[in-house]
JSON list of C-alpha atoms in Angstrom, two decimals:
[
{"chain": "N", "resi": 1, "resn": "UNK", "atom": "CA", "xyz": [0.00, 0.00, 0.00]},
{"chain": "N", "resi": 2, "resn": "UNK", "atom": "CA", "xyz": [1.40, 3.41, -0.95]},
{"chain": "N", "resi": 3, "resn": "UNK", "atom": "CA", "xyz": [2.04, 6.13, 1.65]},
{"chain": "N", "resi": 4, "resn": "UNK", "atom": "CA", "xyz": [0.05, 9.34, 1.76]},
{"chain": "N", "resi": 5, "resn": "UNK", "atom": "CA", "xyz": [2.59, 12.17, 1.81]},
{"chain": "N", "resi": 6, "resn": "UNK", "atom": "CA", "xyz": [0.31, 15.15, 2.36]},
{"chain": "N", "resi": 7, "resn": "UNK", "atom": "CA", "xyz": [-3.35, 16.14, 2.34]},
{"chain": "N", "resi": 8, "resn": "UNK", "atom": "CA", "xyz": [-4.31, 19.58, 1.05]},
{"chain": "N", "resi": 9, "resn": "UNK", "atom": "CA", "xyz": [-7.88, 20.50, 1.93]},
{"chain": "N", "resi": 10, "resn": "UNK", "atom": "CA", "xyz": [-9.83, 22.73, -0.43]},
{"chain": "N", "resi": 11, "resn": "UNK", "atom": "CA", "xyz": [-12.38, 24.84, 1.43]},
{"chain": "N", "resi": 12, "resn": "UNK", "atom": "CA", "xyz": [-14.94, 27.40, 0.31]},
{"chain": "N", "resi": 13, "resn": "UNK", "atom": "CA", "xyz": [-14.39, 31.06, 1.20]},
{"chain": "N", "resi": 14, "resn": "UNK", "atom": "CA", "xyz": [-17.11, 33.71, 1.23]},
{"chain": "N", "resi": 15, "resn": "UNK", "atom": "CA", "xyz": [-14.53, 36.40, 0.53]},
{"chain": "N", "resi": 16, "resn": "UNK", "atom": "CA", "xyz": [-11.25, 35.04, -0.83]},
{"chain": "N", "resi": 17, "resn": "UNK", "atom": "CA", "xyz": [-9.26, 38.23, -0.24]},
{"chain": "N", "resi": 18, "resn": "UNK", "atom": "CA", "xyz": [-10.38, 38.46, 3.40]},
{"chain": "N", "resi": 19, "resn": "UNK", "atom": "CA", "xyz": [-9.58, 34.77, 3.89]},
{"chain": "N", "resi": 20, "resn": "UNK", "atom": "CA", "xyz": [-6.11, 35.20, 2.39]},
{"chain": "N", "resi": 21, "resn": "UNK", "atom": "CA", "xyz": [-5.45, 38.20, 4.65]},
{"chain": "N", "resi": 22, "resn": "UNK", "atom": "CA", "xyz": [-6.56, 36.27, 7.77]},
{"chain": "N", "resi": 23, "resn": "UNK", "atom": "CA", "xyz": [-4.41, 33.21, 7.08]},
{"chain": "N", "resi": 24, "resn": "UNK", "atom": "CA", "xyz": [-1.42, 35.32, 5.99]},
{"chain": "N", "resi": 25, "resn": "UNK", "atom": "CA", "xyz": [-1.52, 38.06, 8.63]},
{"chain": "N", "resi": 26, "resn": "UNK", "atom": "CA", "xyz": [-3.15, 36.32, 11.60]},
{"chain": "N", "resi": 27, "resn": "UNK", "atom": "CA", "xyz": [-2.00, 32.71, 11.21]},
{"chain": "N", "resi": 28, "resn": "UNK", "atom": "CA", "xyz": [1.40, 33.15, 9.53]},
{"chain": "N", "resi": 29, "resn": "UNK", "atom": "CA", "xyz": [0.76, 31.35, 6.25]},
{"chain": "N", "resi": 30, "resn": "UNK", "atom": "CA", "xyz": [2.40, 32.49, 3.00]},
{"chain": "N", "resi": 31, "resn": "UNK", "atom": "CA", "xyz": [0.45, 32.94, -0.22]},
{"chain": "N", "resi": 32, "resn": "UNK", "atom": "CA", "xyz": [1.63, 30.20, -2.57]},
{"chain": "N", "resi": 33, "resn": "UNK", "atom": "CA", "xyz": [-0.59, 31.36, -5.43]},
{"chain": "N", "resi": 34, "resn": "UNK", "atom": "CA", "xyz": [-3.86, 33.10, -6.28]},
{"chain": "N", "resi": 35, "resn": "UNK", "atom": "CA", "xyz": [-5.59, 32.01, -9.47]},
{"chain": "N", "resi": 36, "resn": "UNK", "atom": "CA", "xyz": [-8.17, 34.26, -11.07]},
{"chain": "N", "resi": 37, "resn": "UNK", "atom": "CA", "xyz": [-9.54, 33.50, -14.52]},
{"chain": "N", "resi": 38, "resn": "UNK", "atom": "CA", "xyz": [-12.71, 34.77, -16.10]},
{"chain": "N", "resi": 39, "resn": "UNK", "atom": "CA", "xyz": [-15.61, 32.37, -15.57]},
{"chain": "N", "resi": 40, "resn": "UNK", "atom": "CA", "xyz": [-13.89, 30.40, -12.79]},
{"chain": "N", "resi": 41, "resn": "UNK", "atom": "CA", "xyz": [-14.24, 31.07, -9.07]},
{"chain": "N", "resi": 42, "resn": "UNK", "atom": "CA", "xyz": [-11.02, 32.59, -7.70]},
{"chain": "N", "resi": 43, "resn": "UNK", "atom": "CA", "xyz": [-8.75, 30.03, -6.04]},
{"chain": "N", "resi": 44, "resn": "UNK", "atom": "CA", "xyz": [-5.78, 30.39, -3.68]},
{"chain": "N", "resi": 45, "resn": "UNK", "atom": "CA", "xyz": [-3.22, 28.24, -1.92]},
{"chain": "N", "resi": 46, "resn": "UNK", "atom": "CA", "xyz": [-1.65, 29.22, 1.40]},
{"chain": "N", "resi": 47, "resn": "UNK", "atom": "CA", "xyz": [1.32, 27.36, 2.85]},
{"chain": "N", "resi": 48, "resn": "UNK", "atom": "CA", "xyz": [3.19, 27.14, 6.13]},
{"chain": "N", "resi": 49, "resn": "UNK", "atom": "CA", "xyz": [6.04, 24.72, 6.82]},
{"chain": "N", "resi": 50, "resn": "UNK", "atom": "CA", "xyz": [5.27, 22.77, 3.66]},
{"chain": "N", "resi": 51, "resn": "UNK", "atom": "CA", "xyz": [1.59, 22.24, 4.54]},
{"chain": "N", "resi": 52, "resn": "UNK", "atom": "CA", "xyz": [-1.01, 23.95, 2.41]},
{"chain": "N", "resi": 53, "resn": "UNK", "atom": "CA", "xyz": [-4.66, 24.90, 2.62]},
{"chain": "N", "resi": 54, "resn": "UNK", "atom": "CA", "xyz": [-6.51, 25.86, -0.52]},
{"chain": "N", "resi": 55, "resn": "UNK", "atom": "CA", "xyz": [-9.59, 28.07, -0.78]},
{"chain": "N", "resi": 56, "resn": "UNK", "atom": "CA", "xyz": [-12.09, 28.61, -3.58]},
{"chain": "N", "resi": 57, "resn": "UNK", "atom": "CA", "xyz": [-14.39, 31.61, -3.41]},
{"chain": "N", "resi": 58, "resn": "UNK", "atom": "CA", "xyz": [-18.03, 30.59, -3.22]},
{"chain": "N", "resi": 59, "resn": "UNK", "atom": "CA", "xyz": [-21.01, 29.94, -0.99]},
{"chain": "N", "resi": 60, "resn": "UNK", "atom": "CA", "xyz": [-20.84, 28.13, 2.31]},
{"chain": "N", "resi": 61, "resn": "UNK", "atom": "CA", "xyz": [-23.52, 25.74, 3.57]},
{"chain": "N", "resi": 62, "resn": "UNK", "atom": "CA", "xyz": [-26.51, 27.49, 5.13]},
{"chain": "N", "resi": 63, "resn": "UNK", "atom": "CA", "xyz": [-26.06, 25.60, 8.41]},
{"chain": "N", "resi": 64, "resn": "UNK", "atom": "CA", "xyz": [-22.90, 26.80, 10.24]},
{"chain": "N", "resi": 65, "resn": "UNK", "atom": "CA", "xyz": [-22.62, 23.48, 12.09]},
{"chain": "N", "resi": 66, "resn": "UNK", "atom": "CA", "xyz": [-21.89, 21.76, 8.77]},
{"chain": "N", "resi": 67, "resn": "UNK", "atom": "CA", "xyz": [-18.92, 24.00, 7.86]},
{"chain": "N", "resi": 68, "resn": "UNK", "atom": "CA", "xyz": [-16.32, 21.57, 9.16]},
{"chain": "N", "resi": 69, "resn": "UNK", "atom": "CA", "xyz": [-12.91, 22.63, 10.30]},
{"chain": "N", "resi": 70, "resn": "UNK", "atom": "CA", "xyz": [-9.18, 22.22, 10.15]},
{"chain": "N", "resi": 71, "resn": "UNK", "atom": "CA", "xyz": [-7.00, 20.31, 12.61]},
{"chain": "N", "resi": 72, "resn": "UNK", "atom": "CA", "xyz": [-3.35, 21.37, 12.59]},
{"chain": "N", "resi": 73, "resn": "UNK", "atom": "CA", "xyz": [-0.78, 19.39, 14.56]},
{"chain": "N", "resi": 74, "resn": "UNK", "atom": "CA", "xyz": [2.09, 21.61, 15.71]},
{"chain": "N", "resi": 75, "resn": "UNK", "atom": "CA", "xyz": [5.33, 20.93, 17.53]},
{"chain": "N", "resi": 76, "resn": "UNK", "atom": "CA", "xyz": [4.41, 23.19, 20.47]},
{"chain": "N", "resi": 77, "resn": "UNK", "atom": "CA", "xyz": [0.81, 24.34, 20.87]},
{"chain": "N", "resi": 78, "resn": "UNK", "atom": "CA", "xyz": [1.75, 26.79, 23.67]},
{"chain": "N", "resi": 79, "resn": "UNK", "atom": "CA", "xyz": [4.26, 28.51, 21.38]},
{"chain": "N", "resi": 80, "resn": "UNK", "atom": "CA", "xyz": [1.66, 28.63, 18.59]},
{"chain": "N", "resi": 81, "resn": "UNK", "atom": "CA", "xyz": [-0.88, 30.16, 20.98]},
{"chain": "N", "resi": 82, "resn": "UNK", "atom": "CA", "xyz": [1.48, 33.01, 21.90]},
{"chain": "N", "resi": 83, "resn": "UNK", "atom": "CA", "xyz": [2.39, 33.59, 18.23]},
{"chain": "N", "resi": 84, "resn": "UNK", "atom": "CA", "xyz": [-1.27, 33.81, 17.24]},
{"chain": "N", "resi": 85, "resn": "UNK", "atom": "CA", "xyz": [-1.95, 36.19, 20.13]},
{"chain": "N", "resi": 86, "resn": "UNK", "atom": "CA", "xyz": [0.83, 38.49, 18.88]},
{"chain": "N", "resi": 87, "resn": "UNK", "atom": "CA", "xyz": [-0.55, 38.32, 15.33]},
{"chain": "N", "resi": 88, "resn": "UNK", "atom": "CA", "xyz": [-4.02, 39.36, 16.56]},
{"chain": "N", "resi": 89, "resn": "UNK", "atom": "CA", "xyz": [-5.78, 36.12, 15.61]},
{"chain": "N", "resi": 90, "resn": "UNK", "atom": "CA", "xyz": [-7.99, 36.37, 18.70]},
{"chain": "N", "resi": 91, "resn": "UNK", "atom": "CA", "xyz": [-8.87, 40.05, 18.23]},
{"chain": "N", "resi": 92, "resn": "UNK", "atom": "CA", "xyz": [-12.38, 40.64, 19.55]},
{"chain": "N", "resi": 93, "resn": "UNK", "atom": "CA", "xyz": [-13.10, 42.94, 16.59]},
{"chain": "N", "resi": 94, "resn": "UNK", "atom": "CA", "xyz": [-12.26, 40.33, 13.97]},
{"chain": "N", "resi": 95, "resn": "UNK", "atom": "CA", "xyz": [-15.42, 39.00, 12.26]},
{"chain": "N", "resi": 96, "resn": "UNK", "atom": "CA", "xyz": [-16.54, 35.58, 13.48]},
{"chain": "N", "resi": 97, "resn": "UNK", "atom": "CA", "xyz": [-19.38, 33.30, 12.52]},
{"chain": "N", "resi": 98, "resn": "UNK", "atom": "CA", "xyz": [-19.63, 31.72, 15.98]},
{"chain": "N", "resi": 99, "resn": "UNK", "atom": "CA", "xyz": [-19.55, 34.42, 18.64]},
{"chain": "N", "resi": 100, "resn": "UNK", "atom": "CA", "xyz": [-19.62, 31.75, 21.38]},
{"chain": "N", "resi": 101, "resn": "UNK", "atom": "CA", "xyz": [-16.15, 30.48, 20.40]},
{"chain": "N", "resi": 102, "resn": "UNK", "atom": "CA", "xyz": [-13.48, 32.74, 21.80]},
{"chain": "N", "resi": 103, "resn": "UNK", "atom": "CA", "xyz": [-9.84, 32.50, 22.64]},
{"chain": "N", "resi": 104, "resn": "UNK", "atom": "CA", "xyz": [-8.83, 29.96, 25.22]},
{"chain": "N", "resi": 105, "resn": "UNK", "atom": "CA", "xyz": [-5.31, 28.93, 26.21]},
{"chain": "N", "resi": 106, "resn": "UNK", "atom": "CA", "xyz": [-4.15, 25.44, 25.24]},
{"chain": "N", "resi": 107, "resn": "UNK", "atom": "CA", "xyz": [-5.62, 22.73, 27.47]},
{"chain": "N", "resi": 108, "resn": "UNK", "atom": "CA", "xyz": [-4.70, 19.09, 28.10]},
{"chain": "N", "resi": 109, "resn": "UNK", "atom": "CA", "xyz": [-7.52, 16.84, 26.91]},
{"chain": "N", "resi": 110, "resn": "UNK", "atom": "CA", "xyz": [-8.43, 13.35, 28.07]},
{"chain": "N", "resi": 111, "resn": "UNK", "atom": "CA", "xyz": [-8.06, 12.09, 24.49]},
{"chain": "N", "resi": 112, "resn": "UNK", "atom": "CA", "xyz": [-4.28, 12.59, 24.52]},
{"chain": "N", "resi": 113, "resn": "UNK", "atom": "CA", "xyz": [-3.63, 16.06, 23.09]},
{"chain": "N", "resi": 114, "resn": "UNK", "atom": "CA", "xyz": [-3.12, 19.61, 24.26]},
{"chain": "N", "resi": 115, "resn": "UNK", "atom": "CA", "xyz": [-5.16, 21.87, 22.02]},
{"chain": "N", "resi": 116, "resn": "UNK", "atom": "CA", "xyz": [-6.63, 25.29, 21.43]},
{"chain": "N", "resi": 117, "resn": "UNK", "atom": "CA", "xyz": [-8.96, 26.62, 18.77]},
{"chain": "N", "resi": 118, "resn": "UNK", "atom": "CA", "xyz": [-10.26, 29.68, 16.99]},
{"chain": "N", "resi": 119, "resn": "UNK", "atom": "CA", "xyz": [-12.69, 30.41, 14.17]},
{"chain": "N", "resi": 120, "resn": "UNK", "atom": "CA", "xyz": [-11.70, 31.86, 10.79]},
{"chain": "N", "resi": 121, "resn": "UNK", "atom": "CA", "xyz": [-13.78, 34.49, 8.93]},
{"chain": "N", "resi": 122, "resn": "UNK", "atom": "CA", "xyz": [-15.66, 31.74, 7.05]},
{"chain": "N", "resi": 123, "resn": "UNK", "atom": "CA", "xyz": [-16.77, 29.95, 10.21]},
{"chain": "N", "resi": 124, "resn": "UNK", "atom": "CA", "xyz": [-14.28, 27.07, 10.03]},
{"chain": "N", "resi": 125, "resn": "UNK", "atom": "CA", "xyz": [-13.07, 25.95, 13.47]},
{"chain": "N", "resi": 126, "resn": "UNK", "atom": "CA", "xyz": [-9.26, 25.72, 13.42]},
{"chain": "N", "resi": 127, "resn": "UNK", "atom": "CA", "xyz": [-7.83, 23.41, 16.07]},
{"chain": "N", "resi": 128, "resn": "UNK", "atom": "CA", "xyz": [-4.11, 23.54, 16.84]},
{"chain": "N", "resi": 129, "resn": "UNK", "atom": "CA", "xyz": [-2.88, 20.53, 18.79]},
{"chain": "N", "resi": 130, "resn": "UNK", "atom": "CA", "xyz": [0.20, 18.79, 20.14]},
{"chain": "N", "resi": 131, "resn": "UNK", "atom": "CA", "xyz": [0.04, 15.12, 21.20]},
{"chain": "N", "resi": 132, "resn": "UNK", "atom": "CA", "xyz": [0.68, 14.65, 24.91]},
{"chain": "N", "resi": 133, "resn": "UNK", "atom": "CA", "xyz": [3.75, 12.57, 25.85]}
]
């Protein structure tokens, strides 16, 4: 059986430019490319440490609970938390789909990880996690 080397999710974005700005400025991703061609929904790839997330501009489901999310394993979730704080990822003024989800420091979970989460401008829950030793 062959080995999967990487998975690159493709998610919908209500506003591609706002999504690019959030992932670039608030989460530290670099813009790999933005593709805009007449008749095709704009498409972008953002990358950090060799891992990419792709977005296509378009409509999201009408039920926010069906948006899904992104789970990102990091070397040190505490370090990531402080970096995202400095970048303003938890800014109270930043638009959010789920106002009930707010910043919380990383926490040890009974299922073997230390994690923290936030919500992007499209309503996707982003979970950063580090496996517990």
